[in-house]
Short mmCIF file of C-alpha atoms in Angstrom, two decimals:
data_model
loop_
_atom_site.label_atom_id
_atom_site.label_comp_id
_atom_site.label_asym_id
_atom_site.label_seq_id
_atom_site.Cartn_x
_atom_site.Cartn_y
_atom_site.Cartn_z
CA UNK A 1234 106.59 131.75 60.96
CA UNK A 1235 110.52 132.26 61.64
CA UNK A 1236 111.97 131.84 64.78
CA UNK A 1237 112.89 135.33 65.23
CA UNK A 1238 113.93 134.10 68.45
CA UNK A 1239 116.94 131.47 67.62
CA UNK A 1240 117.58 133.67 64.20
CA UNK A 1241 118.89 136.38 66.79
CA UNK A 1242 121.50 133.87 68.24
CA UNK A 1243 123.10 133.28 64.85
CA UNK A 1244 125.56 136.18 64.02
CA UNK A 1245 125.95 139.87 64.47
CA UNK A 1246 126.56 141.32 61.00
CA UNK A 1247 125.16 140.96 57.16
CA UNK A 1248 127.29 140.18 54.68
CA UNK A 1249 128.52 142.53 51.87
CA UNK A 1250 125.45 141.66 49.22
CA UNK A 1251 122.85 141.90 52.60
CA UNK A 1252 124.46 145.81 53.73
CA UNK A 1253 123.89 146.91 49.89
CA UNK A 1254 120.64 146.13 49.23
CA UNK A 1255 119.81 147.76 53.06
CA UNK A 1256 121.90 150.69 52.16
CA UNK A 1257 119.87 151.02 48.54
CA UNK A 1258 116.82 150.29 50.19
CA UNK A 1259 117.59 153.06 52.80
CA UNK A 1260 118.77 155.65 49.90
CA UNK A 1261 115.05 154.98 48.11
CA UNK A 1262 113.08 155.48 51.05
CA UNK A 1263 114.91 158.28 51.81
CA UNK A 1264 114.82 159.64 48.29
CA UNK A 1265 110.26 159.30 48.65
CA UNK A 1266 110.24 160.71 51.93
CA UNK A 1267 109.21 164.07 52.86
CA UNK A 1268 113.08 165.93 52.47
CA UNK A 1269 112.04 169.04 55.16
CA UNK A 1270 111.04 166.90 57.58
CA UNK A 1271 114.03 166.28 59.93
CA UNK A 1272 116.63 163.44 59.81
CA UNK A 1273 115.69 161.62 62.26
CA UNK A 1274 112.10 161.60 60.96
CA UNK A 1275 113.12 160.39 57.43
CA UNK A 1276 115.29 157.60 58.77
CA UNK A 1277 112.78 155.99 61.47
CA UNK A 1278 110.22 156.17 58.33
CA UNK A 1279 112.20 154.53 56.61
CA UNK A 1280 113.32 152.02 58.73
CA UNK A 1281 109.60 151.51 59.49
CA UNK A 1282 109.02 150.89 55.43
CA UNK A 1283 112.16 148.91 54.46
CA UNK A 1284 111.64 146.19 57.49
CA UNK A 1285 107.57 146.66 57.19
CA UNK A 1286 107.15 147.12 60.27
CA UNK A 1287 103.55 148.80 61.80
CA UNK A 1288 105.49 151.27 64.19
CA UNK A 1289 108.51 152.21 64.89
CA UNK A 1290 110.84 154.48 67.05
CA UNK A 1291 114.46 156.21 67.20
CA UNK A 1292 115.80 156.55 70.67
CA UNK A 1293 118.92 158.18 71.81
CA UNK A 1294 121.02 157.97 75.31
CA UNK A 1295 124.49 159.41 75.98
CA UNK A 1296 124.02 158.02 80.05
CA UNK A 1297 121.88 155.27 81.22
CA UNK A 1298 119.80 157.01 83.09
CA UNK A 1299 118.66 159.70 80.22
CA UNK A 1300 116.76 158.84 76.94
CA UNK A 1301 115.52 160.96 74.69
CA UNK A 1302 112.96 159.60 71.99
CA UNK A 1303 113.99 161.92 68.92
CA UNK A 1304 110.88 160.06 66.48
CA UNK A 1305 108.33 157.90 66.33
CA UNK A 1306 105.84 156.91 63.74
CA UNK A 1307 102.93 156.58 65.05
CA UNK A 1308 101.10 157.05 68.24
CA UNK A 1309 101.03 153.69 69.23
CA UNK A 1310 105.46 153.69 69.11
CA UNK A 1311 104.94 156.74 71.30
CA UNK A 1312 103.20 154.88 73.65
CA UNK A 1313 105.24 152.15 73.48
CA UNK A 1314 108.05 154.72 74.30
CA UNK A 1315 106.26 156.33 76.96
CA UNK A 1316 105.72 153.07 78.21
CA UNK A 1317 109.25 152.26 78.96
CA UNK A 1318 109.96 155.87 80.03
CA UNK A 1319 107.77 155.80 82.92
CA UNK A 1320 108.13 151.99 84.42
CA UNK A 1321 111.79 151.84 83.34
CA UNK A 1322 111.73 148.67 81.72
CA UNK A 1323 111.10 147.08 78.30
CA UNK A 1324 112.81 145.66 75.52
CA UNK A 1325 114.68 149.14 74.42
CA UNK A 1326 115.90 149.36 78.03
CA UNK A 1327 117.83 145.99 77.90
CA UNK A 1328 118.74 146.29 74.49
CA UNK A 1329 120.62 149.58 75.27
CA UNK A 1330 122.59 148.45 78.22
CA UNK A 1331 123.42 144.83 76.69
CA UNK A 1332 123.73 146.19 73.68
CA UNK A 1333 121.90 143.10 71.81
CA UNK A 1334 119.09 142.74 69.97
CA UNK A 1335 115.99 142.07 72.34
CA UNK A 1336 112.88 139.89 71.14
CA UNK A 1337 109.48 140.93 73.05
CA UNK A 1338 106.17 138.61 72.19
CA UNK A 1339 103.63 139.89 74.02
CA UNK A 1340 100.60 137.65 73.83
CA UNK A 1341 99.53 137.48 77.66
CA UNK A 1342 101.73 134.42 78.60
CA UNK A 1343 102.58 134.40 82.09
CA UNK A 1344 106.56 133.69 80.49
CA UNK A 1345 107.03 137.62 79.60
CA UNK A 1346 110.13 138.97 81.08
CA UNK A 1347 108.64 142.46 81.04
CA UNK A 1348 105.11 141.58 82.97
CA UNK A 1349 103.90 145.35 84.12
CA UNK A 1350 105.34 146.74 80.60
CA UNK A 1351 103.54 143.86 78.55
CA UNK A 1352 100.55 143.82 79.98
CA UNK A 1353 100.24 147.53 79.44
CA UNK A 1354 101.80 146.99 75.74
CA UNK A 1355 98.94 144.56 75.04
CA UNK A 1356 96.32 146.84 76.13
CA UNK A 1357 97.60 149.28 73.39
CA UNK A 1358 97.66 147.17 70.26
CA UNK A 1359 96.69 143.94 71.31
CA UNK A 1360 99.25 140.71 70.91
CA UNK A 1361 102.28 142.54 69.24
CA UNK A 1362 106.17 141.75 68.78
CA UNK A 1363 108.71 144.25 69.89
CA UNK A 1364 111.96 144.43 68.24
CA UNK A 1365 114.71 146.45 69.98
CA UNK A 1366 117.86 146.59 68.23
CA UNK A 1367 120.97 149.14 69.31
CA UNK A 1368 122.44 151.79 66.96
CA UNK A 1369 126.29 150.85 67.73
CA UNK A 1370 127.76 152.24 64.55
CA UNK A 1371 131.25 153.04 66.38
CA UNK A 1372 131.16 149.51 68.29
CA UNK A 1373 129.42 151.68 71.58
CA UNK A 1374 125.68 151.65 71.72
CA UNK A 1375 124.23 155.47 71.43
CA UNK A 1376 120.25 154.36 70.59
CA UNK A 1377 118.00 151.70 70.28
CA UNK A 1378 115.69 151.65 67.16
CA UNK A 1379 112.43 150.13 68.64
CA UNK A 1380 109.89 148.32 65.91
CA UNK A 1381 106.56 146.53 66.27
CA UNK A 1382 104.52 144.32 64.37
CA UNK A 1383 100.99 142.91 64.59
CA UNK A 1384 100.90 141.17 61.27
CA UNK A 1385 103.83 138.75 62.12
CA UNK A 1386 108.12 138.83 61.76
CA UNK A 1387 109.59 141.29 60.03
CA UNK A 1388 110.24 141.66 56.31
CA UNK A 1389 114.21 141.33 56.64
CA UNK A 1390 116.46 139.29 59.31
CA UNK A 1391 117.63 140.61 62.42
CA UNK A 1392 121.39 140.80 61.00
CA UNK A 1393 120.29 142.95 58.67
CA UNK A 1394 117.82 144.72 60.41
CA UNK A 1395 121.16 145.53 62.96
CA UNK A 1396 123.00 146.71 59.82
CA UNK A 1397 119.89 149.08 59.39
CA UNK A 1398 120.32 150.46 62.77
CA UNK A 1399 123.86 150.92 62.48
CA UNK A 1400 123.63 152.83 59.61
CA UNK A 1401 120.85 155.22 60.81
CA UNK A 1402 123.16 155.78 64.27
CA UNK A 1403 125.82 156.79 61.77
CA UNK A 1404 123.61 159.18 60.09
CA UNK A 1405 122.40 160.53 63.27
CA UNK A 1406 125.94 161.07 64.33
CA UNK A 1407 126.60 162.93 61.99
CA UNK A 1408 124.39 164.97 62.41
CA UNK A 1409 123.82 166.64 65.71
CA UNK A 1410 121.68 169.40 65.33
CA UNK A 1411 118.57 166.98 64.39
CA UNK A 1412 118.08 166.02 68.22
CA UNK A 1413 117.77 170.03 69.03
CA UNK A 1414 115.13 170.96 65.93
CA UNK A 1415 112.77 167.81 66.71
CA UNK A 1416 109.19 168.42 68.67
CA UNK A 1417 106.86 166.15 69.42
CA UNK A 1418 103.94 167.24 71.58
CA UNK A 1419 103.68 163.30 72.60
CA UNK A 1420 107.10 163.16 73.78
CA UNK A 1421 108.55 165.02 77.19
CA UNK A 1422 110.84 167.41 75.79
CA UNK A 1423 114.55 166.97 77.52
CA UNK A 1424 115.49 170.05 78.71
CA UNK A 1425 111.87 170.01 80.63
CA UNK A 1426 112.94 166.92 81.94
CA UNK A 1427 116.28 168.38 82.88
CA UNK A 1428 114.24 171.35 84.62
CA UNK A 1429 111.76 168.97 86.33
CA UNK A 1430 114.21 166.85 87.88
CA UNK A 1431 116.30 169.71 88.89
CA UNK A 1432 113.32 170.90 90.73
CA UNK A 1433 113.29 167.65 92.89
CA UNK A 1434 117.12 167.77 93.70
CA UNK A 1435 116.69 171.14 94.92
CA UNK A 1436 113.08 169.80 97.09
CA UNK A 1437 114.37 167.10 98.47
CA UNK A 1438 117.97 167.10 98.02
CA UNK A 1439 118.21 163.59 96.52
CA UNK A 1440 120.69 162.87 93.87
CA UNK A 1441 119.83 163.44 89.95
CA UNK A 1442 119.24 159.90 89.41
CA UNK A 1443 116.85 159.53 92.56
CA UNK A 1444 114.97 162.51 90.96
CA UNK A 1445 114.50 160.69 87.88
CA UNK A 1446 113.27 158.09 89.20
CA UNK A 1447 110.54 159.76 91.67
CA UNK A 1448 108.96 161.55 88.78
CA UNK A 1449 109.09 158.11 87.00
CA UNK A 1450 107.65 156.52 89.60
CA UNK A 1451 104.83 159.37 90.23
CA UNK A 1452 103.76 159.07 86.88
CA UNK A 1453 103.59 155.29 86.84
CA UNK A 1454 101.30 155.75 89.88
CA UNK A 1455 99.16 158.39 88.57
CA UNK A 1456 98.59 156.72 85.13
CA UNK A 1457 100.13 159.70 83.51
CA UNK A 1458 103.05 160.27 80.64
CA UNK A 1459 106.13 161.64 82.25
CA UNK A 1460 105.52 164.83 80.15
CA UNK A 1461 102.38 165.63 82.67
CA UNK A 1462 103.80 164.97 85.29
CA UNK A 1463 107.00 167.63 84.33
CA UNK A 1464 104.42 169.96 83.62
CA UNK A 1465 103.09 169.75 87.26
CA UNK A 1466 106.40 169.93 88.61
CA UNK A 1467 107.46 173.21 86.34
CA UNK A 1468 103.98 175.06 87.25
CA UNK A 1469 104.34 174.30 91.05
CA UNK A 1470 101.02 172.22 91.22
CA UNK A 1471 103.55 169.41 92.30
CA UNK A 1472 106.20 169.98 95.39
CA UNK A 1473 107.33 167.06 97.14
CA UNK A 1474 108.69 169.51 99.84
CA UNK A 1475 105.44 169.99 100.77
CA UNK A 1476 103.34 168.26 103.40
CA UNK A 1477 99.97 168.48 101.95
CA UNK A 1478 101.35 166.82 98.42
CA UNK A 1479 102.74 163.86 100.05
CA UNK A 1480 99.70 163.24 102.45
CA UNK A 1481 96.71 164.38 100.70
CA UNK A 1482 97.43 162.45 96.79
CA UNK A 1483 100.93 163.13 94.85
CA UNK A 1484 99.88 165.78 92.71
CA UNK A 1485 98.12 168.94 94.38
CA UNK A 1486 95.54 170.71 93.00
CA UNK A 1487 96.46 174.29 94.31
CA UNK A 1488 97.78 176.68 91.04
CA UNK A 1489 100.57 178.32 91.32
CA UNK A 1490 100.40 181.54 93.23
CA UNK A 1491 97.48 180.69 95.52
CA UNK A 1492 99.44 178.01 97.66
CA UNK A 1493 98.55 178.69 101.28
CA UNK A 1494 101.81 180.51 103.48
#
């Protein structure tokens, strides 16, 4: 097998032969794929089939703090996803704010640099390599496209499989209104995130970030997806301005509108 590992240390770019058979190989894929699905869809599909991977996922972020998954393509990338969302690490984390492509072999050696995150990972799928490469099309990294693999590297090098990621962050930049038509019931939508954390400021007056990270941290602790623990916030079965849901278990099991005065 190819040491994916010391291949990522040996340039940053294809050359001219390497971008057109990626670009051709994107155009096909494209070309099969199901054309009213949205963009974002198509392209992590396709990046999924042209590097033959067995997951995949697109991931946008305009501030560190905020991500917003826009596809994955499967359950076990959502996961994966979710995974990072909630303990705020992972290969997709680092490779967005270093803006390189990060390596994750997650086998149960005691070497992983992501311990919590791959120990859950390998409960999901088993062993499994993570790829996390940055969608910098304009030289500033907007995304991360996330792969994984059971079955061993990938079908193209990581040079190319940058080239891949730059291209899709183009197409994704060019077209904005994807991000606002996607839904994905396994996903926390944004704006609910938005609401939920709002929610907090106004609880506990902590700043945005602070929020953020509570709800993160909640979720981590109740082995839930962040997208539960939003919905507990919106429907007021979760107030961290009150006594009785900080002493008696996070989340409180009063609905809303029977909460004792």
């Amino acid at each position: 097998m190819q040491d994916w590992k010391e291949q990522n240390k040996t340039g940053s770019g294809c050359d001219m032969d390497g971008k057109a058979v990626m670009l051709g190989l994107l155009a096909r894929s494209l070309a099969r794929g199901d054309t009213s699905a949205p963009l974002a869809v198509r392209l992590c599909r396709a990046c999924v089939e042209i590097l033959q991977a067995d997951g995949g996922a697109l991931t946008l972020s305009s501030t560190t703090p905020e991500r917003l998954t826009v596809s994955t393509s499967n359950g076990n990338s959502a996961r994966f996803e979710d995974l990072q969302e909630v303990l705020g690490e992972g290969p997709g984390q680092v490779a967005y704010t270093e803006g390189r492509t990060v390596i994750e072999v997650v086998d149960g050696s005691d070497s992983a640099r992501f311990p919590v995150f791959s120990d859950l990972a390998e409960g999901i799928t088993g062993p499994v390599t993570l790829f996390a490469v940055p969608m910098r099309p304009a030289g500033q990294t907007l995304g991360v496209l996330t792969l994984y693999t059971v079955r061993g590297p990938l079908a193209h090098g990581i040079e190319d499989a940058q080239f891949l990621a730059d291209a899709v962050g183009a197409a994704l930049l060019g077209d904005p209104d994807s991000v606002d038509a996607l839904a994905f019931p396994t996903w926390p939508e944004r704006a609910r995130v938005h609401q939920a954390t709002g929610m907090v400021v106004a609880q506990l007056g902590v700043a945005p970030e602070d929020a953020l990270a509570l709800l993160r941290a909640t979720a981590y602790a109740e082995s839930q997806t962040l997208d539960q623990v939003t919905e507990t916030i919106i429907t007021g079965r979760l107030n961290f301005a009150r006594h009785d849901d900080l002493t008696d278990g996070i989340v409180s099991h009063e609905t809303p509108g029977n909460e004792e005065t």
